[in-house]
Short mmCIF file of C-alpha atoms in Angstrom, two decimals:
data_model
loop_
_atom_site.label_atom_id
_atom_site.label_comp_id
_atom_site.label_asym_id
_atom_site.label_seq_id
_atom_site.Cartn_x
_atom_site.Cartn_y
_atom_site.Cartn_z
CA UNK A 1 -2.42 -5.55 -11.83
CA UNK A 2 -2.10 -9.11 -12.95
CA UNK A 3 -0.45 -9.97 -16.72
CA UNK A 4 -3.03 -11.91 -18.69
CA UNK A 5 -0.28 -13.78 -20.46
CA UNK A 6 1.37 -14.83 -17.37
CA UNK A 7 -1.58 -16.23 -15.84
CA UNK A 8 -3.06 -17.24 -19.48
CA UNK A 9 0.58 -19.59 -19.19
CA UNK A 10 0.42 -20.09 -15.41
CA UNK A 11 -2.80 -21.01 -14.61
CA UNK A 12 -2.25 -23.24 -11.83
CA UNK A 13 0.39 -21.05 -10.09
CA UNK A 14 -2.34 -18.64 -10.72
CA UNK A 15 -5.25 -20.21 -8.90
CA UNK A 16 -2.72 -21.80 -6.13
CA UNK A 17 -2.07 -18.48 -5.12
CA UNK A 18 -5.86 -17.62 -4.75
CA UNK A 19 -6.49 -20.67 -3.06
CA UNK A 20 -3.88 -20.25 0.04
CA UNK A 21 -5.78 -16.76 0.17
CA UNK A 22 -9.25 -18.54 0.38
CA UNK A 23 -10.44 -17.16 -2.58
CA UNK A 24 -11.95 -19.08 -5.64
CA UNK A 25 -10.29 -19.69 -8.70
CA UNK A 26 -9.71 -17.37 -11.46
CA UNK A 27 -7.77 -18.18 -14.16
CA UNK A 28 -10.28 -20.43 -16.38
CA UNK A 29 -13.01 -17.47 -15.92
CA UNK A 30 -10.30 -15.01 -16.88
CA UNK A 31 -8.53 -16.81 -19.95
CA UNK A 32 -12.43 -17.16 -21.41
CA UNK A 33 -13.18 -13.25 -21.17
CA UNK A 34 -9.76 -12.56 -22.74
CA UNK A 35 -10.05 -15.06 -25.41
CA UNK A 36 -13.66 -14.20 -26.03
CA UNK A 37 -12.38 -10.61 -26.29
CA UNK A 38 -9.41 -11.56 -29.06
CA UNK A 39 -11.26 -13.32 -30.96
CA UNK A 40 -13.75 -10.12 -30.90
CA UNK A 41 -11.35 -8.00 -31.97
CA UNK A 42 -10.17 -10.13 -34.79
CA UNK A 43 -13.62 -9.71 -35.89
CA UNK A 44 -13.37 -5.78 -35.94
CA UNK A 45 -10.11 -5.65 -37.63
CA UNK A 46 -11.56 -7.94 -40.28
CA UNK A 47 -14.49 -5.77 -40.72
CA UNK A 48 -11.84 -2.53 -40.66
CA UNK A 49 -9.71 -4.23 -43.49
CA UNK A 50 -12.86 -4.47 -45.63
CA UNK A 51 -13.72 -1.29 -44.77
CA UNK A 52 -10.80 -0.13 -45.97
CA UNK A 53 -10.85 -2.09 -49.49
CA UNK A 54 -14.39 -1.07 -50.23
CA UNK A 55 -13.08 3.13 -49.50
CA UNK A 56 -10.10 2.05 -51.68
CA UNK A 57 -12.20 1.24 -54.56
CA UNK A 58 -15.12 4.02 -54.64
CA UNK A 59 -12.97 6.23 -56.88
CA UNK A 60 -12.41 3.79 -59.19
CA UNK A 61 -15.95 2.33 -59.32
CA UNK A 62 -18.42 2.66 -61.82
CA UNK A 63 -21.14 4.79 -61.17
CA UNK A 64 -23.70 2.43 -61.14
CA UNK A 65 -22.31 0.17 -58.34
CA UNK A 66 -21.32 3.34 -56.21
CA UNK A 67 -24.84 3.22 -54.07
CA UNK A 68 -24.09 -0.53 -53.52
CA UNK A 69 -20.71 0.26 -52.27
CA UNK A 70 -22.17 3.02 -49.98
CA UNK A 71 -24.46 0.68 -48.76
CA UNK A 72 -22.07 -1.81 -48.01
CA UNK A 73 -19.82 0.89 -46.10
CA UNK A 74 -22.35 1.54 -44.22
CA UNK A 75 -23.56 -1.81 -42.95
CA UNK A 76 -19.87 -2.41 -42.33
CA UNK A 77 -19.57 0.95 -40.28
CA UNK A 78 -22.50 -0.36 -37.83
CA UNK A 79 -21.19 -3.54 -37.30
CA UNK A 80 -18.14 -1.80 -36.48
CA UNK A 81 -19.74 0.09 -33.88
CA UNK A 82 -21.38 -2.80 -32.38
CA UNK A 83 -18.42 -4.70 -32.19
CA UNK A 84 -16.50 -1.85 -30.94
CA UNK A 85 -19.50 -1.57 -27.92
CA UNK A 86 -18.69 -5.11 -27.22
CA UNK A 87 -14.87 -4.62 -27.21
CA UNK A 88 -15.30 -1.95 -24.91
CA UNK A 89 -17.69 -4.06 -22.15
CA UNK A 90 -15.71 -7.29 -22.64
CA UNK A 91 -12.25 -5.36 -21.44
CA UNK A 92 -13.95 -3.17 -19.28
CA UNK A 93 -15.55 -6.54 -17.52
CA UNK A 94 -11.96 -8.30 -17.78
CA UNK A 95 -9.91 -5.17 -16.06
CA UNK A 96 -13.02 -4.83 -13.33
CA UNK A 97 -12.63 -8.51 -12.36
CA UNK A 98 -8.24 -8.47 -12.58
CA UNK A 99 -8.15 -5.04 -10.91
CA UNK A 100 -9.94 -7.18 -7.69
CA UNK A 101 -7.58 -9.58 -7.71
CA UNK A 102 -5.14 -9.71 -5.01
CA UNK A 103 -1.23 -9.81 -5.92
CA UNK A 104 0.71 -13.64 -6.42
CA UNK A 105 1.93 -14.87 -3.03
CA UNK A 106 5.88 -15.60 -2.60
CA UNK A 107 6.64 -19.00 -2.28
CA UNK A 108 8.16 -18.03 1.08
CA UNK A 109 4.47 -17.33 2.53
CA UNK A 110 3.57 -19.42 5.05
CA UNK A 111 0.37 -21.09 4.93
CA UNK A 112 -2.68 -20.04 7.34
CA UNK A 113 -6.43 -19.33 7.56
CA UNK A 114 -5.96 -16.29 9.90
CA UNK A 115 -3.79 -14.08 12.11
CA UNK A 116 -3.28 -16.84 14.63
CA UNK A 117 -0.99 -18.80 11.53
CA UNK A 118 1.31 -15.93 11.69
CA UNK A 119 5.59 -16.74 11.86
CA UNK A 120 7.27 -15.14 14.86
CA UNK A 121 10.76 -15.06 12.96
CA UNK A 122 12.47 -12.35 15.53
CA UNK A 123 12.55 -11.59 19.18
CA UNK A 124 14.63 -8.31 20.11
CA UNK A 125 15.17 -6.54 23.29
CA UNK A 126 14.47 -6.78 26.91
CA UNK A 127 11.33 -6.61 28.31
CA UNK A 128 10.96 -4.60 31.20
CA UNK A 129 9.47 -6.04 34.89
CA UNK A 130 7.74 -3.74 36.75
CA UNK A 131 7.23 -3.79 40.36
CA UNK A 132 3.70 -2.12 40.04
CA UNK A 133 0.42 -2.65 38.32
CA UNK A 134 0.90 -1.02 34.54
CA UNK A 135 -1.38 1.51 33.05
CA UNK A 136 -2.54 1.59 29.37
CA UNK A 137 -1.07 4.34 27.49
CA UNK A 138 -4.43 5.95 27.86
CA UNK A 139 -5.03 6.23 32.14
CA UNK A 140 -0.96 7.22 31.53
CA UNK A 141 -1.83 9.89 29.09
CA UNK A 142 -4.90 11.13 30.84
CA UNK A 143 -3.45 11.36 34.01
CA UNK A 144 -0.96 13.58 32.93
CA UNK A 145 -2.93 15.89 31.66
CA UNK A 146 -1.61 15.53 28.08
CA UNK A 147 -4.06 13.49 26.30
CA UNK A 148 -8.07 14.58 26.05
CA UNK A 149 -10.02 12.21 24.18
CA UNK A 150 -13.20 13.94 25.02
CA UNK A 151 -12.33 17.05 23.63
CA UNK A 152 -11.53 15.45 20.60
CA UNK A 153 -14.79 13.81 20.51
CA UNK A 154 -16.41 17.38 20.60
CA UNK A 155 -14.55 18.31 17.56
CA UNK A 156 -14.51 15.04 15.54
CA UNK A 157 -16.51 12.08 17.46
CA UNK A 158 -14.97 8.81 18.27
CA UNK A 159 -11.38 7.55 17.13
CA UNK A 160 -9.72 11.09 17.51
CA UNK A 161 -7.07 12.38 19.72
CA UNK A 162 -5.90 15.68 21.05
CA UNK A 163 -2.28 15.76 22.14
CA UNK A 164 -1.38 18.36 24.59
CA UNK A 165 1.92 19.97 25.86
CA UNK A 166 4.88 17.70 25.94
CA UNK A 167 3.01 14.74 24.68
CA UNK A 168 2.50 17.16 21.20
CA UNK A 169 5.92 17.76 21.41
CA UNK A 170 7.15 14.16 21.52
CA UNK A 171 4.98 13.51 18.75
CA UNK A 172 6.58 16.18 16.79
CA UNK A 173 10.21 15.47 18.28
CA UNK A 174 9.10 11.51 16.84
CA UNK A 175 8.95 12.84 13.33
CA UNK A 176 12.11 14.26 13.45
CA UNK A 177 13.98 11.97 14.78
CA UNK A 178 12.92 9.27 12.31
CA UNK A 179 13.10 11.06 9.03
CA UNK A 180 16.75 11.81 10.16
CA UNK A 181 17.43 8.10 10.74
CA UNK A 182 15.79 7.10 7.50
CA UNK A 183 17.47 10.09 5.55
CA UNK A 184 20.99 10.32 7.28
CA UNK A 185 21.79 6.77 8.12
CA UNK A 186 19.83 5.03 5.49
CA UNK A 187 19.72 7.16 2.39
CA UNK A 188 15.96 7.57 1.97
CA UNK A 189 15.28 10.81 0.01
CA UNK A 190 12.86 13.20 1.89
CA UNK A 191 9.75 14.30 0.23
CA UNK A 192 6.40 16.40 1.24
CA UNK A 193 3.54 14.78 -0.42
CA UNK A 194 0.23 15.95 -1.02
CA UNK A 195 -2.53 14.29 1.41
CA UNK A 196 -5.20 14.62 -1.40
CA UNK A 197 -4.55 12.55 -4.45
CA UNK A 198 -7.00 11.36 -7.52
CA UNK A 199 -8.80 7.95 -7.61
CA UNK A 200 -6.13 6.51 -10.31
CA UNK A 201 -3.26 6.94 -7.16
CA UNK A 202 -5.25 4.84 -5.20
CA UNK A 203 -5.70 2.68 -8.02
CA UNK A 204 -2.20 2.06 -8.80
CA UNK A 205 -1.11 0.84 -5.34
CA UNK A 206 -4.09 -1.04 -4.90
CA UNK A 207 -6.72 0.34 -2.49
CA UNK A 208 -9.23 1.07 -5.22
CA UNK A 209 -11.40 -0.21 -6.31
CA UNK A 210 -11.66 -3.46 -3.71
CA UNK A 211 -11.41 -1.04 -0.56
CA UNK A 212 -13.36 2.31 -0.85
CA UNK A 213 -15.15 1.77 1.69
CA UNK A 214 -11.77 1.99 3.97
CA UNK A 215 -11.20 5.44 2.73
CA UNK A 216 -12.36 8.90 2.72
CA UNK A 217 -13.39 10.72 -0.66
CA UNK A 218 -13.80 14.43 -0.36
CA UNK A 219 -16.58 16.53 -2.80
CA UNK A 220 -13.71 18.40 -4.26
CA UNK A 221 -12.10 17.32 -7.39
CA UNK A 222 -12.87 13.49 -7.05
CA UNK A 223 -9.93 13.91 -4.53
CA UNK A 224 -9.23 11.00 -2.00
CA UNK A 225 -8.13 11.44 1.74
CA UNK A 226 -4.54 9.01 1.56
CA UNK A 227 -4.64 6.18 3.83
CA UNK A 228 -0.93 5.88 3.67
CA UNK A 229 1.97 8.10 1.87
CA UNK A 230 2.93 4.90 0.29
CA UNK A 231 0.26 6.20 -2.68
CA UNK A 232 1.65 9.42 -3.02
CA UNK A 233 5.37 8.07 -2.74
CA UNK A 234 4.90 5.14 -4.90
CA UNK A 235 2.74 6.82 -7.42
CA UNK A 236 5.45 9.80 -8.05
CA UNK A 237 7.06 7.76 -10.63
CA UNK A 238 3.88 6.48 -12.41
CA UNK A 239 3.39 6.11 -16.17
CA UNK A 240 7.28 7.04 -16.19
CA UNK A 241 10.50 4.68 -17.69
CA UNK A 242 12.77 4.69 -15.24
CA UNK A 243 16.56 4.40 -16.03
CA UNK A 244 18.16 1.46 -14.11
CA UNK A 245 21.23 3.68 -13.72
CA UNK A 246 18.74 5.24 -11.25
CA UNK A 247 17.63 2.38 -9.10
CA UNK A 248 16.73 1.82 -6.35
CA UNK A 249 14.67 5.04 -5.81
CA UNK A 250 13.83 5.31 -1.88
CA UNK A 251 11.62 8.01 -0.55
CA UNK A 252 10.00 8.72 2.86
CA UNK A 253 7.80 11.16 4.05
CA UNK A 254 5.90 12.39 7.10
CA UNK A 255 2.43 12.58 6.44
CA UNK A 256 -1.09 12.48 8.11
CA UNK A 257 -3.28 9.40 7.43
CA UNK A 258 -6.89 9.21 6.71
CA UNK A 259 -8.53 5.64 7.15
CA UNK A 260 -12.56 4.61 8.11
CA UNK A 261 -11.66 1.44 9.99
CA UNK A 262 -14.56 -0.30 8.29
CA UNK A 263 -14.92 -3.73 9.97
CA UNK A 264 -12.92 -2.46 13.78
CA UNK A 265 -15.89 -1.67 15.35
CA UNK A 266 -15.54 -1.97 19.16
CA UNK A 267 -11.69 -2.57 18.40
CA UNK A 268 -9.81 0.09 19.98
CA UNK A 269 -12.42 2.78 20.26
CA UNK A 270 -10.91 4.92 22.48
CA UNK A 271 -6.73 6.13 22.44
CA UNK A 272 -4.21 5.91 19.56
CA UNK A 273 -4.02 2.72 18.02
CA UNK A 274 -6.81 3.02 15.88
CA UNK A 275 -7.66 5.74 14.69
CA UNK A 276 -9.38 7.85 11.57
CA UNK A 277 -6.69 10.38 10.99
CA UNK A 278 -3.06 9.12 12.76
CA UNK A 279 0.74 10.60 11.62
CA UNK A 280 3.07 7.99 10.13
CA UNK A 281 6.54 8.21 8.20
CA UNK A 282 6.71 6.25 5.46
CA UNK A 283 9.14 4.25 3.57
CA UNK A 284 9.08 3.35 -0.30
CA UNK A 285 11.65 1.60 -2.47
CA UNK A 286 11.65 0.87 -6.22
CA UNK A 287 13.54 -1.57 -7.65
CA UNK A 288 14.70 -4.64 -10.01
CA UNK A 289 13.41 -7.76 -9.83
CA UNK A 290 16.93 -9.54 -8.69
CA UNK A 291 17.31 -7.10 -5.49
CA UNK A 292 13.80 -6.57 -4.25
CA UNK A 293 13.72 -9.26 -1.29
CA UNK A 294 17.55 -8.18 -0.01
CA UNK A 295 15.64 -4.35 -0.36
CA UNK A 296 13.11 -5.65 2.04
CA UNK A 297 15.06 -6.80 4.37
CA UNK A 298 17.17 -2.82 4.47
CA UNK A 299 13.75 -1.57 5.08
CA UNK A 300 13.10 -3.83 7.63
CA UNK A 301 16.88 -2.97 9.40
CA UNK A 302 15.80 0.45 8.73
CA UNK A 303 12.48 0.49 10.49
CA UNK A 304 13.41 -1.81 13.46
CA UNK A 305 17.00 0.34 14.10
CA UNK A 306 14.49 3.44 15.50
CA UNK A 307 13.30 0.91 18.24
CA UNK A 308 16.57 -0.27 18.66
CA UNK A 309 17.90 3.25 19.50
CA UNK A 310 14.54 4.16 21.44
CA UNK A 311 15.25 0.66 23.27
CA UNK A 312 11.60 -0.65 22.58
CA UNK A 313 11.08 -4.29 22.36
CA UNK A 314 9.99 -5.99 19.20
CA UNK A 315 9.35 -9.04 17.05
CA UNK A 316 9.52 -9.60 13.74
CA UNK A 317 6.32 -11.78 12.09
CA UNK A 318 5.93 -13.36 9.16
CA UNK A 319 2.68 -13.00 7.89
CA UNK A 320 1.03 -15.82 6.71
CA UNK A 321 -1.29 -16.22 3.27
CA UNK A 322 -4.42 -15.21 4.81
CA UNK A 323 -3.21 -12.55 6.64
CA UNK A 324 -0.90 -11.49 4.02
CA UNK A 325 -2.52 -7.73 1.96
CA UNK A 326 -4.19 -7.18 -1.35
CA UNK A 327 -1.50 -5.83 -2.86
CA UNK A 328 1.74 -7.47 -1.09
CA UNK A 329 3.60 -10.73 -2.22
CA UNK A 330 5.12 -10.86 1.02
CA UNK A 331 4.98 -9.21 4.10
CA UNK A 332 7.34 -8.63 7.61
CA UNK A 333 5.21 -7.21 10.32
CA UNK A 334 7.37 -5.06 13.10
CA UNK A 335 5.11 -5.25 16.42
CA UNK A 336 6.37 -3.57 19.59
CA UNK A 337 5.68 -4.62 23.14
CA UNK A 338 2.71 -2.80 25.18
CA UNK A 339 3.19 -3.64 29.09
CA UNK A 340 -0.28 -2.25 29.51
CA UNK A 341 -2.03 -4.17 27.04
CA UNK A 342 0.20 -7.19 28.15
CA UNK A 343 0.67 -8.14 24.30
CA UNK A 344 2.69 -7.22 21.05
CA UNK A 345 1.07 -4.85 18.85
CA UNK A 346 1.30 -3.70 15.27
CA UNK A 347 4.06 -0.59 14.71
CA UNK A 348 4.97 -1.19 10.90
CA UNK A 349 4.22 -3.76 8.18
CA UNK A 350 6.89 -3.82 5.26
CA UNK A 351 5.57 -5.52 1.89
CA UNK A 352 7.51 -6.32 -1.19
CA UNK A 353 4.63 -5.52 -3.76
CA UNK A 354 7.12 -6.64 -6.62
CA UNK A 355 5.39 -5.61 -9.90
CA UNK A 356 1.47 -5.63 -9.07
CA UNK A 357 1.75 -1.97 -8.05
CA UNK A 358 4.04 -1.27 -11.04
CA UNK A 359 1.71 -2.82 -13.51
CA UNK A 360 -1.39 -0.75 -12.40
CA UNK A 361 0.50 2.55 -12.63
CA UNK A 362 2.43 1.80 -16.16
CA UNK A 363 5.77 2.07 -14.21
CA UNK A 364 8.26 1.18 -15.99
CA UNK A 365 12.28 0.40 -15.49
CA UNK A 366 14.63 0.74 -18.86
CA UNK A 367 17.72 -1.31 -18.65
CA UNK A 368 20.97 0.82 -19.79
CA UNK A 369 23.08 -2.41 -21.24
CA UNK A 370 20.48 -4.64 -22.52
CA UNK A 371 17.84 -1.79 -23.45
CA UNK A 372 14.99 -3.86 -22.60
CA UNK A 373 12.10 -2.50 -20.77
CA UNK A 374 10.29 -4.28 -17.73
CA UNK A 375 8.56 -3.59 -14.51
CA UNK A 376 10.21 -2.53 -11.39
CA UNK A 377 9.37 -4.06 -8.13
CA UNK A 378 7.97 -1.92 -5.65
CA UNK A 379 8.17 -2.01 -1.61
CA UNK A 380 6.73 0.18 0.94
CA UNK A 381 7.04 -0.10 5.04
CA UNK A 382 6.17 2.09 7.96
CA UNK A 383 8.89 3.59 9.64
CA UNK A 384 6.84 3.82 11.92
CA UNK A 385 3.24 5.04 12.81
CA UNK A 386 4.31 7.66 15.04
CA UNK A 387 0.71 7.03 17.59
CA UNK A 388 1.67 3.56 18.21
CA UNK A 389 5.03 4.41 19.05
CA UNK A 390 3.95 7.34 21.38
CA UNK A 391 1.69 4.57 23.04
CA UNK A 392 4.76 2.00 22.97
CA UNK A 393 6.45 4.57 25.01
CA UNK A 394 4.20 5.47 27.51
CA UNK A 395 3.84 1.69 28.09
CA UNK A 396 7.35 1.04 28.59
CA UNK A 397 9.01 4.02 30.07
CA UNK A 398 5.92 4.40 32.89
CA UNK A 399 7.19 4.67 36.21
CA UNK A 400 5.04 4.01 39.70
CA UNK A 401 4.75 8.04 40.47
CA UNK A 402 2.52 8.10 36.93
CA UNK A 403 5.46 10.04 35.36
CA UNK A 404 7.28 8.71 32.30
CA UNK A 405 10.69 8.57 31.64
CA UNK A 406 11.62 9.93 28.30
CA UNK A 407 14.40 7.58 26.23
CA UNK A 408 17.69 9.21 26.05
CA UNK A 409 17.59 9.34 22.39
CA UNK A 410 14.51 11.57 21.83
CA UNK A 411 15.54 13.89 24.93
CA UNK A 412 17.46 16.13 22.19
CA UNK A 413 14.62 16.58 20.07
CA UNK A 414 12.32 17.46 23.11
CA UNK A 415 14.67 20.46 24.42
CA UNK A 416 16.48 17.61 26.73
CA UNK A 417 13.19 16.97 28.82
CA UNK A 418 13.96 13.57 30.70
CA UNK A 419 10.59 12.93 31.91
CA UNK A 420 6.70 13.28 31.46
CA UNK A 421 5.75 14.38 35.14
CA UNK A 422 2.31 14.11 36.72
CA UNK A 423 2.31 17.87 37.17
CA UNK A 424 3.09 18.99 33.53
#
């Protein structure tokens, strides 16, 4: 959610920021709806005041002007209503347009017209030579028995998975392993989060209403399918004031995510990297203004220290303005090398929202020195989509036999299994 006074004052920051998005300017159209509404609603409380006077002075009228007096209350009292109906559409019309809006680019975002204009910042870890022809993780998967595709389509159509046997296991065993590192070694408070929340959720970190058509809404309760735990993490401290004794806040969570892939078609059909319902763990942070980009960069370390210890090579990418989502300022994609698709792919992207997300869910922050109340910054991160990993690994850790070599980090949360082997 945008501040009407801070773009009312900044209108060419405003509009500069909409521009390196490609998207048309705002701030003129904006500043006329808002001012058209003020100078509405100075109207209505002039019409309340008189309102008021002529009430005032019934009792003490005589009673030959009462009926003009009741007449006049009543004319008053309709225009009141009619102003009140256009009140009502002129806001509603201004928070339709501002709740479309994406969020203000940092100055530190690279300009770019596309995915191609993206910053390689980061190169980490070894890439692997093989001395056979690679498989994708999906020929691996299949030929091991532990992946059937087709008997997910039977139960859900395309873009579903069924995860057999060990490969279930290291999915479950991936879970694990990085809510430990996120809660033991980096201080993230757990949390189990409901997979169902209510269209205002969605609306507070920013997926509705510009991307319904991404998501899936169930017939029960105006309930939403989550596309991410980031809205049920994020959202548990809406409409609250938050003590800055208290800050940062940092959750994560394990959850299942539900997304429609609107606009992938023929992209990645088949396999896990893009899929309707995929498991994730999430990370969110909340915090001041002054520390949110050094927070970033924690969550980053955070996310990129489980490929680290799983000895999966990465990059780190700085997206550029284009690329850059609705509601982040700024945004560090992790991507993770796939030997079978011969290319980096997408593992994690951690955003520093700063207040947009705040804004839309009335979260507030209430300094203990100064007493003065403002809006937290808000970040949120993968850590990591658990699929992509799983494919990461059979990628990496195939060997010529078809068997996979498990990494020694995630053999003690898979009973100490060292390998996937062709006869599992």
């Amino acid at each position: 959610m945008h501040d009407i006074k801070f773009i009312k004052e900044n209108q060419e920051l405003f509009d500069e920021s909409l521009k390196k998005r490609n998207l048309e300017p705002l701030s003129k159209t904006i500043t006329h709806i808002h001012n058209e509404y003020l100078e509405s609603l100075n109207k209505l409380q002039q019409l309340q005041q008189e309102r008021n006077e002529l009430s005032k002075n019934f009792s003490h009228s005589r009673p030959n002007s009462l009926d003009n007096i009741k007449e006049n209350v009543s004319i008053i009292k309709k225009k009141i209503s009619e102003l009140n109906t256009i009140n009502e559409a002129k806001l509603d019309k201004l928070n339709r347009i501002i709740l479309e809006i994406p969020n203000i680019l940092d100055k530190k975002v690279p300009l770019g017209n596309s995915e191609e204009d993206n910053k390689v910042i980061r190169v980490d870890g070894k890439i692997r030579e093989f001395d056979f022809p690679t498989k994708n993780h999906l020929d691996v998967a299949e030929c091991l028995g532990l992946l059937d595709y087709e008997k997910a389509i039977k139960l859900s159509g395309s873009r579903f998975s069924v995860l057999k046997s060990k490969l279930a296991l290291m999915h479950r065993a991936l879970i694990n392993f990085m809510l430990d590192n996120n809660t033991l070694e980096f201080g993230y408070l757990e949390h189990t989060v409901p997979e169902l929340v209510k269209s205002e959720c969605l609306v507070g970190t920013g997926q509705l209403p510009k991307f319904s058509q991404d998501l899936f809404k169930t017939n029960f309760n105006e309930l939403w399918l989550i596309p991410t735990s980031e809205v049920s993490l994020t959202n548990l401290n809406r409409e609250q004031i938050i003590s800055s004794d208290n800050l940062p806040l940092r959750y994560t969570s394990f959850t299942n995510c539900f997304r429609s892939e609107a606009g992938s078609s023929g992209t990645d059909t088949k396999g896990l990297m893009r899929e309707h319902q995929f498991g994730k763990v999430e990370l969110v942070s909340i915090t001041n203004s002054r520390n949110s980009m050094s927070e970033l960069q924690r969550m980053i370390n955070c996310a990129t220290r489980i490929l680290e210890k799983l000895e999966i090579p990465y990059r780190l990418v700085e997206l550029c303005s284009t690329d850059t989502g609705f509601s982040s300022s700024y945004t560090i994609d992790i991507e993770v090398w796939m030997p079978g698709q011969n290319q980096y792919r997408e593992v994690s992207s951690c955003s520093n929202c700063k207040d947009f997300q705040s804004r839309r869910m009335k979260m507030r922050i209430k300094d203990h020195i100064t007493k003065e109340i403002s809006y937290p910054h808000t970040l949120n991160g993968s850590s990591l989509a658990v699929g992509r990993v799983i494919v990461s690994i059979l990628e990496n850790f195939q060997n010529k036999d078809g068997s996979v070599t498990i990494p020694k980090i995630l053999r003690n949360y898979m009973n100490n299994i060292k390998t996937l082997n062709v006869d599992e």
